[in-house]
CSV table of N, CA and C in Angstrom, one decimal:
chain,number,residue,atom,x,y,z
C,1,MET,N,-7.9,-60.2,-17.2
C,1,MET,CA,-6.9,-60.7,-18.0
C,1,MET,C,-6.2,-59.5,-18.6
C,2,SER,N,-4.8,-59.5,-18.7
C,2,SER,CA,-4.1,-58.4,-19.3
C,2,SER,C,-3.0,-59.0,-20.2
C,3,THR,N,-2.6,-58.2,-21.1
C,3,THR,CA,-1.5,-58.6,-22.0
C,3,THR,C,-0.7,-57.4,-22.3
C,4,THR,N,0.7,-57.6,-22.3
C,4,THR,CA,1.6,-56.5,-22.8
C,4,THR,C,2.1,-56.9,-24.1
C,5,PHE,N,2.1,-55.9,-25.1
C,5,PHE,CA,2.6,-56.2,-26.4
C,5,PHE,C,3.9,-55.5,-26.6
C,6,ALA,N,4.9,-56.1,-27.3
C,6,ALA,CA,6.2,-55.5,-27.5
C,6,ALA,C,6.6,-55.7,-29.0
C,7,VAL,N,7.6,-54.9,-29.4
C,7,VAL,CA,8.2,-55.1,-30.7
C,7,VAL,C,9.6,-55.6,-30.4
C,8,ILE,N,10.2,-56.3,-31.3
C,8,ILE,CA,11.5,-56.9,-31.2
C,8,ILE,C,12.5,-55.9,-31.9
C,9,LEU,N,13.4,-55.4,-31.2
C,9,LEU,CA,14.4,-54.4,-31.7
C,9,LEU,C,15.4,-55.2,-32.5
C,10,LYS,N,16.3,-54.5,-33.3
C,10,LYS,CA,17.3,-55.1,-34.1
C,10,LYS,C,18.3,-55.9,-33.3
C,11,ASN,N,18.5,-55.4,-32.1
C,11,ASN,CA,19.5,-56.1,-31.2
C,11,ASN,C,18.9,-57.3,-30.5
C,12,GLY,N,17.6,-57.6,-30.8
C,12,GLY,CA,16.9,-58.8,-30.2
C,12,GLY,C,16.1,-58.5,-28.9
C,13,GLU,N,16.3,-57.3,-28.4
C,13,GLU,CA,15.6,-56.9,-27.2
C,13,GLU,C,14.1,-56.7,-27.5
C,14,GLN,N,13.3,-56.9,-26.5
C,14,GLN,CA,11.8,-56.6,-26.6
C,14,GLN,C,11.6,-55.1,-26.0
C,15,TYR,N,10.7,-54.4,-26.7
C,15,TYR,CA,10.4,-53.0,-26.3
C,15,TYR,C,8.9,-53.0,-26.2
C,16,ASP,N,8.4,-52.8,-25.0
C,16,ASP,CA,6.9,-52.7,-24.7
C,16,ASP,C,6.3,-51.5,-25.4
C,17,VAL,N,5.2,-51.8,-26.1
C,17,VAL,CA,4.5,-50.7,-26.8
C,17,VAL,C,3.1,-50.5,-26.5
C,18,ALA,N,2.4,-51.5,-25.9
C,18,ALA,CA,1.0,-51.4,-25.7
C,18,ALA,C,0.6,-52.4,-24.5
C,19,ARG,N,-0.6,-52.1,-23.9
C,19,ARG,CA,-1.1,-52.9,-22.8
C,19,ARG,C,-2.6,-53.1,-23.0
C,20,ARG,N,-3.0,-54.3,-22.9
C,20,ARG,CA,-4.4,-54.6,-22.9
C,20,ARG,C,-4.8,-55.1,-21.5
C,21,VAL,N,-5.9,-54.5,-21.0
C,21,VAL,CA,-6.4,-54.8,-19.7
C,21,VAL,C,-7.9,-55.2,-19.8
C,22,GLY,N,-8.3,-56.2,-19.1
C,22,GLY,CA,-9.6,-56.8,-19.2
C,22,GLY,C,-10.7,-55.9,-18.6
C,23,ARG,N,-10.9,-54.8,-19.3
C,23,ARG,CA,-12.1,-54.0,-18.9
C,23,ARG,C,-12.3,-53.1,-20.1
C,24,GLY,N,-13.4,-52.3,-20.1
C,24,GLY,CA,-13.6,-51.4,-21.2
C,24,GLY,C,-14.8,-51.8,-22.0
C,25,ILE,N,-15.1,-50.9,-23.0
C,25,ILE,CA,-16.3,-51.0,-23.8
C,25,ILE,C,-16.3,-52.3,-24.6
C,26,LEU,N,-15.2,-52.7,-25.2
C,26,LEU,CA,-15.1,-53.9,-26.0
C,26,LEU,C,-14.7,-55.1,-25.3
C,27,GLY,N,-14.8,-55.1,-24.0
C,27,GLY,CA,-14.4,-56.3,-23.2
C,27,GLY,C,-13.0,-56.2,-22.7
C,28,CYS,N,-12.2,-55.3,-23.3
C,28,CYS,CA,-10.9,-55.0,-22.8
C,28,CYS,C,-10.5,-53.7,-23.4
C,29,GLU,N,-9.6,-53.0,-22.6
C,29,GLU,CA,-9.1,-51.7,-23.0
C,29,GLU,C,-7.7,-51.8,-23.5
C,30,LEU,N,-7.4,-51.3,-24.6
C,30,LEU,CA,-6.0,-51.4,-25.2
C,30,LEU,C,-5.5,-50.0,-25.4
C,31,SER,N,-4.3,-49.8,-24.9
C,31,SER,CA,-3.7,-48.4,-25.1
C,31,SER,C,-2.2,-48.6,-25.3
C,32,PHE,N,-1.6,-47.6,-26.0
C,32,PHE,CA,-0.2,-47.5,-26.2
C,32,PHE,C,0.5,-47.1,-24.9
C,33,THR,N,1.7,-47.7,-24.6
C,33,THR,CA,2.4,-47.4,-23.4
C,33,THR,C,3.6,-46.4,-23.6
C,34,ASN,N,3.8,-46.1,-24.9
C,34,ASN,CA,4.9,-45.2,-25.2
C,34,ASN,C,4.6,-44.4,-26.4
C,35,GLU,N,5.0,-43.1,-26.4
C,35,GLU,CA,4.7,-42.2,-27.5
C,35,GLU,C,5.4,-42.5,-28.7
C,36,LEU,N,6.5,-43.2,-28.7
C,36,LEU,CA,7.3,-43.5,-29.9
C,36,LEU,C,6.5,-44.5,-30.8
C,37,THR,N,5.6,-45.1,-30.2
C,37,THR,CA,4.8,-46.1,-31.0
C,37,THR,C,4.0,-45.4,-32.2
C,38,GLU,N,3.7,-44.1,-32.0
C,38,GLU,CA,3.0,-43.3,-33.0
C,38,GLU,C,3.9,-43.2,-34.3
C,39,LEU,N,5.2,-43.3,-34.1
C,39,LEU,CA,6.1,-43.2,-35.3
C,39,LEU,C,6.3,-44.5,-36.0
C,40,MET,N,5.8,-45.6,-35.5
C,40,MET,CA,5.9,-46.9,-36.1
C,40,MET,C,4.9,-47.1,-37.2
C,41,SER,N,5.2,-47.9,-38.2
C,41,SER,CA,4.2,-48.2,-39.3
C,41,SER,C,3.2,-49.2,-38.8
C,42,ASP,N,2.1,-49.2,-39.5
C,42,ASP,CA,1.0,-50.1,-39.1
C,42,ASP,C,1.5,-51.6,-39.3
C,43,GLU,N,2.4,-51.8,-40.2
C,43,GLU,CA,2.8,-53.2,-40.5
C,43,GLU,C,3.9,-53.7,-39.5
C,44,THR,N,4.3,-52.9,-38.6
C,44,THR,CA,5.3,-53.3,-37.6
C,44,THR,C,4.7,-54.5,-36.7
C,45,PRO,N,5.4,-55.6,-36.7
C,45,PRO,CA,4.9,-56.8,-35.9
C,45,PRO,C,5.0,-56.5,-34.4
C,46,VAL,N,4.1,-57.0,-33.7
C,46,VAL,CA,4.1,-57.0,-32.2
C,46,VAL,C,3.9,-58.4,-31.7
C,47,ILE,N,4.4,-58.7,-30.5
C,47,ILE,CA,4.3,-60.0,-29.9
C,47,ILE,C,3.7,-59.8,-28.5
C,48,PRO,N,2.9,-60.7,-28.0
C,48,PRO,CA,2.4,-60.7,-26.6
C,48,PRO,C,3.5,-61.2,-25.7
C,49,THR,N,3.8,-60.5,-24.7
C,49,THR,CA,4.9,-61.0,-23.8
C,49,THR,C,4.4,-61.7,-22.6
C,50,ASP,N,3.2,-61.7,-22.2
C,50,ASP,CA,2.7,-62.3,-21.0
C,50,ASP,C,1.3,-63.0,-21.1
C,51,ASN,N,0.9,-63.1,-22.4
C,51,ASN,CA,-0.4,-63.7,-22.6
C,51,ASN,C,-0.6,-64.1,-24.1
C,52,SER,N,-1.8,-64.4,-24.5
C,52,SER,CA,-2.0,-64.7,-25.9
C,52,SER,C,-2.3,-63.5,-26.7
C,53,ALA,N,-2.0,-63.5,-28.0
C,53,ALA,CA,-2.2,-62.4,-28.9
C,53,ALA,C,-3.7,-61.9,-29.0
C,54,GLN,N,-4.6,-62.8,-29.1
C,54,GLN,CA,-6.0,-62.6,-29.2
C,54,GLN,C,-6.3,-61.6,-30.3
C,55,GLY,N,-5.7,-61.9,-31.5
C,55,GLY,CA,-6.0,-61.1,-32.7
C,55,GLY,C,-5.2,-59.8,-32.9
C,56,ILE,N,-4.2,-59.6,-32.0
C,56,ILE,CA,-3.3,-58.4,-32.2
C,56,ILE,C,-2.0,-58.9,-32.6
C,57,PHE,N,-1.6,-58.5,-33.9
C,57,PHE,CA,-0.3,-59.0,-34.4
C,57,PHE,C,0.6,-57.9,-34.9
C,58,THR,N,0.0,-56.7,-35.1
C,58,THR,CA,0.8,-55.5,-35.6
C,58,THR,C,0.4,-54.3,-34.9
C,59,ILE,N,1.2,-53.2,-35.1
C,59,ILE,CA,0.8,-51.9,-34.6
C,59,ILE,C,-0.5,-51.4,-35.2
C,60,GLY,N,-0.8,-51.8,-36.4
C,60,GLY,CA,-2.0,-51.5,-37.1
C,60,GLY,C,-3.2,-52.1,-36.4
C,61,ASP,N,-3.0,-53.4,-35.9
C,61,ASP,CA,-4.1,-54.0,-35.2
C,61,ASP,C,-4.4,-53.3,-33.9
C,62,ILE,N,-3.4,-52.8,-33.2
C,62,ILE,CA,-3.6,-52.0,-32.0
C,62,ILE,C,-4.3,-50.7,-32.3
C,63,ARG,N,-3.8,-50.0,-33.3
C,63,ARG,CA,-4.5,-48.8,-33.7
C,63,ARG,C,-6.0,-49.0,-34.0
C,64,GLU,N,-6.3,-50.1,-34.7
C,64,GLU,CA,-7.7,-50.4,-35.1
C,64,GLU,C,-8.5,-50.7,-33.9
C,65,HIS,N,-8.0,-51.4,-32.9
C,65,HIS,CA,-8.7,-51.7,-31.7
C,65,HIS,C,-9.0,-50.5,-30.9
C,66,ILE,N,-8.0,-49.6,-30.8
C,66,ILE,CA,-8.1,-48.3,-30.1
C,66,ILE,C,-9.2,-47.5,-30.8
C,67,ARG,N,-9.2,-47.4,-32.1
C,67,ARG,CA,-10.1,-46.7,-32.9
C,67,ARG,C,-11.6,-47.2,-32.6
C,68,LYS,N,-11.7,-48.5,-32.6
C,68,LYS,CA,-13.1,-49.1,-32.3
C,68,LYS,C,-13.5,-48.7,-30.9
C,69,GLN,N,-12.6,-48.8,-30.0
C,69,GLN,CA,-12.8,-48.5,-28.6
C,69,GLN,C,-13.4,-47.0,-28.5
C,70,GLU,N,-12.7,-46.1,-29.1
C,70,GLU,CA,-13.1,-44.7,-29.0
C,70,GLU,C,-14.4,-44.5,-29.7
C,71,GLU,N,-14.7,-45.2,-30.8
C,71,GLU,CA,-16.0,-45.0,-31.5
C,71,GLU,C,-17.1,-45.5,-30.6
C,72,ALA,N,-16.9,-46.7,-29.9
C,72,ALA,CA,-17.9,-47.3,-29.0
C,72,ALA,C,-18.1,-46.4,-27.9
C,73,GLU,N,-17.1,-45.8,-27.3
C,73,GLU,CA,-17.3,-44.9,-26.2
C,73,GLU,C,-18.0,-43.6,-26.6
C,74,LYS,N,-17.7,-43.1,-27.8
C,74,LYS,CA,-18.4,-41.9,-28.3
C,74,LYS,C,-19.9,-42.2,-28.5
C,75,GLU,N,-20.2,-43.4,-29.1
C,75,GLU,CA,-21.6,-43.8,-29.3
C,75,GLU,C,-22.4,-43.8,-28.0
C,76,ILE,N,-21.8,-44.4,-27.0
C,76,ILE,CA,-22.4,-44.5,-25.6
C,76,ILE,C,-22.6,-43.1,-25.1
C,77,GLU,N,-21.6,-42.2,-25.2
C,77,GLU,CA,-21.8,-40.9,-24.7
C,77,GLU,C,-22.9,-40.1,-25.4
C,78,GLU,N,-23.0,-40.3,-26.7
C,78,GLU,CA,-24.1,-39.7,-27.5
C,78,GLU,C,-25.4,-40.2,-27.1
C,79,GLU,N,-25.5,-41.5,-26.9
C,79,GLU,CA,-26.8,-42.1,-26.5
C,79,GLU,C,-27.2,-41.6,-25.1
C,80,ASP,N,-26.2,-41.5,-24.2
C,80,ASP,CA,-26.5,-41.0,-22.9
C,80,ASP,C,-27.0,-39.6,-22.9
C,81,SER,N,-26.3,-38.7,-23.7
C,81,SER,CA,-26.7,-37.3,-23.8
C,81,SER,C,-28.1,-37.2,-24.4
C,82,GLU,N,-28.4,-38.0,-25.4
C,82,GLU,CA,-29.7,-38.0,-26.0
C,82,GLU,C,-30.8,-38.4,-25.0
C,83,ASP,N,-30.5,-39.5,-24.2
C,83,ASP,CA,-31.5,-40.0,-23.3
C,83,ASP,C,-31.7,-39.1,-22.1
C,84,GLN,N,-30.8,-38.2,-21.7
C,84,GLN,CA,-30.9,-37.5,-20.5
C,84,GLN,C,-31.9,-36.3,-20.6
C,85,SER,N,-32.2,-35.8,-21.7
C,85,SER,CA,-33.0,-34.6,-21.8
C,85,SER,C,-34.5,-35.0,-21.9
C,86,TRP,N,-35.3,-34.6,-20.9
C,86,TRP,CA,-36.7,-34.8,-20.9
C,86,TRP,C,-37.4,-33.5,-21.2
C,87,ILE,N,-36.6,-32.5,-21.4
C,87,ILE,CA,-37.1,-31.1,-21.5
C,87,ILE,C,-37.2,-30.8,-23.0
C,88,ASP,N,-38.4,-30.5,-23.5
C,88,ASP,CA,-38.6,-30.2,-24.9
C,88,ASP,C,-38.0,-28.9,-25.3
C,89,ASP,N,-38.2,-27.9,-24.5
C,89,ASP,CA,-37.8,-26.5,-24.9
C,89,ASP,C,-37.1,-25.9,-23.6
C,90,PRO,N,-35.8,-25.9,-23.5
C,90,PRO,CA,-35.1,-25.4,-22.4
C,90,PRO,C,-35.3,-23.9,-22.2
C,91,SER,N,-35.7,-23.2,-23.3
C,91,SER,CA,-35.9,-21.7,-23.1
C,91,SER,C,-37.2,-21.4,-22.3
C,92,LYS,N,-38.0,-22.5,-22.1
C,92,LYS,CA,-39.3,-22.2,-21.3
C,92,LYS,C,-39.1,-22.6,-19.8
C,93,ILE,N,-37.9,-23.0,-19.4
C,93,ILE,CA,-37.6,-23.3,-18.0
C,93,ILE,C,-37.7,-22.0,-17.2
C,94,GLU,N,-38.4,-22.0,-16.1
C,94,GLU,CA,-38.5,-20.8,-15.2
C,94,GLU,C,-37.8,-21.1,-13.9
C,95,TYR,N,-37.0,-20.1,-13.5
C,95,TYR,CA,-36.4,-20.2,-12.2
C,95,TYR,C,-37.0,-19.1,-11.3
C,96,TYR,N,-37.4,-19.5,-10.1
C,96,TYR,CA,-38.0,-18.6,-9.2
C,96,TYR,C,-37.8,-19.0,-7.7
C,97,GLN,N,-38.0,-18.1,-6.9
C,97,GLN,CA,-37.9,-18.4,-5.4
C,97,GLN,C,-39.3,-18.2,-4.9
C,98,ARG,N,-39.6,-19.1,-4.0
C,98,ARG,CA,-41.0,-19.1,-3.3
C,98,ARG,C,-40.8,-18.7,-1.9
C,99,LYS,N,-41.8,-18.0,-1.3
C,99,LYS,CA,-41.8,-17.7,0.1
C,99,LYS,C,-42.1,-18.9,0.9
C,100,CYS,N,-41.3,-19.1,2.0
C,100,CYS,CA,-41.4,-20.3,2.8
C,100,CYS,C,-41.2,-19.9,4.3
C,101,VAL,N,-42.0,-20.4,5.2
C,101,VAL,CA,-41.7,-20.3,6.6
C,101,VAL,C,-41.7,-21.6,7.3
C,102,PHE,N,-40.9,-21.7,8.3
C,102,PHE,CA,-40.6,-23.0,9.0
C,102,PHE,C,-40.8,-22.7,10.5
C,103,ALA,N,-41.4,-23.6,11.2
C,103,ALA,CA,-41.5,-23.5,12.7
C,103,ALA,C,-41.4,-24.9,13.3
C,104,PRO,N,-40.5,-25.0,14.3
C,104,PRO,CA,-40.4,-26.2,15.0
C,104,PRO,C,-41.6,-26.3,16.0
C,105,MET,N,-42.0,-27.6,16.2
C,105,MET,CA,-43.1,-27.8,17.1
C,105,MET,C,-42.5,-28.1,18.5
C,106,THR,N,-42.7,-27.3,19.4
C,106,THR,CA,-42.0,-27.4,20.7
C,106,THR,C,-42.9,-27.6,21.9
C,107,ASP,N,-44.2,-27.8,21.6
C,107,ASP,CA,-45.2,-28.0,22.7
C,107,ASP,C,-45.1,-29.4,23.3
C,108,ALA,N,-45.9,-29.7,24.3
C,108,ALA,CA,-45.8,-30.9,25.0
C,108,ALA,C,-46.2,-32.1,24.2
C,109,TRP,N,-47.0,-31.9,23.1
C,109,TRP,CA,-47.5,-33.0,22.3
C,109,TRP,C,-46.5,-33.5,21.2
C,110,HIS,N,-45.4,-32.7,21.0
C,110,HIS,CA,-44.5,-33.0,19.9
C,110,HIS,C,-43.1,-33.3,20.4
C,111,LYS,N,-42.4,-34.0,19.5
C,111,LYS,CA,-41.0,-34.4,19.8
C,111,LYS,C,-40.0,-33.3,19.3
C,112,GLU,N,-38.8,-33.5,19.6
C,112,GLU,CA,-37.7,-32.5,19.4
C,112,GLU,C,-37.6,-32.1,17.9
C,113,HIS,N,-37.8,-33.0,16.9
C,113,HIS,CA,-37.5,-32.7,15.5
C,113,HIS,C,-38.8,-32.5,14.7
C,114,ASP,N,-40.0,-32.3,15.4
C,114,ASP,CA,-41.2,-32.1,14.7
C,114,ASP,C,-41.3,-30.7,14.2
C,115,TYR,N,-41.9,-30.5,13.0
C,115,TYR,CA,-42.0,-29.1,12.5
C,115,TYR,C,-43.2,-29.0,11.5
C,116,ILE,N,-43.5,-27.7,11.2
C,116,ILE,CA,-44.4,-27.4,10.2
C,116,ILE,C,-43.7,-26.4,9.3
C,117,GLU,N,-43.9,-26.6,8.0
C,117,GLU,CA,-43.3,-25.7,7.0
C,117,GLU,C,-44.4,-25.3,6.0
C,118,VAL,N,-44.6,-24.0,5.7
C,118,VAL,CA,-45.6,-23.5,4.8
C,118,VAL,C,-44.8,-22.8,3.6
C,119,THR,N,-45.1,-23.3,2.4
C,119,THR,CA,-44.5,-22.7,1.2
C,119,THR,C,-45.6,-22.1,0.3
C,120,GLU,N,-45.5,-20.8,0.0
C,120,GLU,CA,-46.5,-20.2,-0.9
C,120,GLU,C,-46.3,-20.7,-2.3
C,121,TRP,N,-47.4,-20.9,-3.0
C,121,TRP,CA,-47.4,-21.3,-4.4
C,121,TRP,C,-46.7,-20.2,-5.2
C,122,LYS,N,-46.1,-20.6,-6.4
C,122,LYS,CA,-45.5,-19.6,-7.3
C,122,LYS,C,-46.5,-18.5,-7.7
C,123,ASN,N,-47.7,-18.9,-8.0
C,123,ASN,CA,-48.7,-17.9,-8.4
C,123,ASN,C,-49.4,-17.2,-7.3
C,124,GLY,N,-49.0,-17.5,-6.0
C,124,GLY,CA,-49.5,-16.8,-4.9
C,124,GLY,C,-50.9,-17.1,-4.5
C,125,GLU,N,-51.5,-18.2,-5.1
C,125,GLU,CA,-52.9,-18.5,-4.8
C,125,GLU,C,-53.2,-19.6,-3.8
C,126,GLY,N,-52.1,-20.0,-3.2
C,126,GLY,CA,-52.3,-21.1,-2.2
C,126,GLY,C,-51.0,-21.5,-1.5
C,127,TRP,N,-51.0,-22.6,-0.7
C,127,TRP,CA,-49.8,-23.0,0.0
C,127,TRP,C,-49.6,-24.5,0.0
C,128,ASP,N,-48.4,-24.9,0.1
C,128,ASP,CA,-48.1,-26.3,0.4
C,128,ASP,C,-47.6,-26.3,1.8
C,129,ILE,N,-48.2,-27.2,2.6
C,129,ILE,CA,-48.0,-27.3,4.0
C,129,ILE,C,-47.4,-28.7,4.3
C,130,GLU,N,-46.2,-28.7,4.9
C,130,GLU,CA,-45.5,-30.0,5.2
C,130,GLU,C,-45.5,-30.1,6.8
C,131,ILE,N,-46.0,-31.1,7.3
C,131,ILE,CA,-46.1,-31.3,8.7
C,131,ILE,C,-45.3,-32.6,9.0
C,132,SER,N,-44.2,-32.5,9.8
C,132,SER,CA,-43.4,-33.6,10.1
C,132,SER,C,-43.5,-33.9,11.6
C,133,THR,N,-43.9,-35.2,11.9
C,133,THR,CA,-44.0,-35.6,13.3
C,133,THR,C,-43.4,-37.0,13.4
C,134,LYS,N,-43.4,-37.5,14.6
C,134,LYS,CA,-42.9,-38.8,14.9
C,134,LYS,C,-43.7,-39.9,14.1
C,135,GLU,N,-44.9,-39.6,13.9
C,135,GLU,CA,-45.8,-40.6,13.1
C,135,GLU,C,-45.5,-40.6,11.6
C,136,GLY,N,-44.8,-39.6,11.1
C,136,GLY,CA,-44.5,-39.5,9.7
C,136,GLY,C,-44.8,-38.1,9.2
C,137,ASN,N,-44.7,-37.9,7.9
C,137,ASN,CA,-44.9,-36.6,7.3
C,137,ASN,C,-46.3,-36.6,6.7
C,138,LYS,N,-46.9,-35.4,6.7
C,138,LYS,CA,-48.1,-35.1,6.1
C,138,LYS,C,-47.9,-33.9,5.1
C,139,HIS,N,-48.6,-34.0,4.0
C,139,HIS,CA,-48.5,-32.9,3.0
C,139,HIS,C,-49.9,-32.5,2.6
C,140,VAL,N,-50.1,-31.2,2.7
C,140,VAL,CA,-51.4,-30.6,2.4
C,140,VAL,C,-51.2,-29.5,1.4
C,141,SER,N,-52.0,-29.4,0.4
C,141,SER,CA,-51.9,-28.3,-0.6
C,141,SER,C,-53.2,-27.7,-0.6
C,142,LEU,N,-53.3,-26.4,-0.3
C,142,LEU,CA,-54.5,-25.6,-0.2
C,142,LEU,C,-54.6,-24.4,-1.1
C,143,HIS,N,-55.6,-24.2,-1.8
C,143,HIS,CA,-55.9,-23.0,-2.5
C,143,HIS,C,-56.4,-22.0,-1.5
C,144,PHE,N,-56.2,-20.7,-1.7
C,144,PHE,CA,-56.6,-19.7,-0.7
C,144,PHE,C,-58.1,-19.7,-0.4
C,145,THR,N,-59.0,-20.1,-1.4
C,145,THR,CA,-60.4,-20.2,-1.1
C,145,THR,C,-60.7,-21.4,-0.2
C,146,GLU,N,-60.0,-22.5,-0.4
C,146,GLU,CA,-60.1,-23.7,0.5
C,146,GLU,C,-59.7,-23.3,1.9
C,147,PHE,N,-58.7,-22.6,2.0
C,147,PHE,CA,-58.2,-22.2,3.4
C,147,PHE,C,-59.3,-21.3,4.0
C,148,ALA,N,-59.9,-20.4,3.2
C,148,ALA,CA,-60.9,-19.5,3.8
C,148,ALA,C,-62.1,-20.3,4.3
C,149,VAL,N,-62.5,-21.3,3.5
C,149,VAL,CA,-63.6,-22.1,4.0
C,149,VAL,C,-63.3,-22.9,5.2
C,150,ILE,N,-62.1,-23.4,5.3
C,150,ILE,CA,-61.6,-24.1,6.5
C,150,ILE,C,-61.7,-23.2,7.7
C,151,LYS,N,-61.2,-22.0,7.6
C,151,LYS,CA,-61.2,-21.0,8.7
C,151,LYS,C,-62.7,-20.8,9.1
C,152,GLU,N,-63.6,-20.6,8.2
C,152,GLU,CA,-65.0,-20.4,8.5
C,152,GLU,C,-65.6,-21.6,9.3
C,153,LEU,N,-65.3,-22.8,8.8
C,153,LEU,CA,-65.8,-24.0,9.4
C,153,LEU,C,-65.3,-24.1,10.8
C,154,ILE,N,-64.0,-23.8,11.0
C,154,ILE,CA,-63.4,-23.9,12.4
C,154,ILE,C,-64.1,-22.9,13.3
C,155,ALA,N,-64.3,-21.7,12.8
C,155,ALA,CA,-65.0,-20.6,13.6
C,155,ALA,C,-66.4,-21.1,13.9
C,156,LEU,N,-67.1,-21.8,13.0
C,156,LEU,CA,-68.5,-22.3,13.3
C,156,LEU,C,-68.4,-23.3,14.4
C,157,LEU,N,-67.4,-24.2,14.4
C,157,LEU,CA,-67.3,-25.2,15.4
C,157,LEU,C,-67.0,-24.6,16.8
C,158,GLU,N,-66.1,-23.6,16.8
C,158,GLU,CA,-65.8,-22.9,18.0
C,158,GLU,C,-67.0,-22.2,18.6
C,159,ASN,N,-67.8,-21.7,17.8
C,159,ASN,CA,-69.0,-20.9,18.3
C,159,ASN,C,-70.2,-21.8,18.7
C,160,ASN,N,-70.2,-23.0,18.3
C,160,ASN,CA,-71.3,-23.9,18.6
C,160,ASN,C,-70.9,-24.7,19.8
């Protein structure tokens, strides 16, 4: 639903000053359509030209509605900005790059887009291993001591 508001000039003509559109924070958004409206007093009467007044009878009513709109929008923005931060102390955020290698799996047992990616931990003490195959993704995280034990166990299997 929308409404255009106008003032009646001395010669009897209507002059559009504001438009209300059925959207916005307060259920509708109201805005001035002409800069000259800022020069009019709050007591200047307005009439709806294509709908009902719905509580708007003067330039002051329009200004008050716009003020409430802006306050409501500001409150929502402040709430959003407060809710967005999960970080207690931004000065403790660390930025770093980790070593990473990627290899496509191109042997007879794998499909075209299969791969293995190994990413070294930030502290250098282990690796995150991502294996992507047609059956799905597998993720393994290994400390260097776990990797050493696995290598020893594989060697024992191969020797027996």
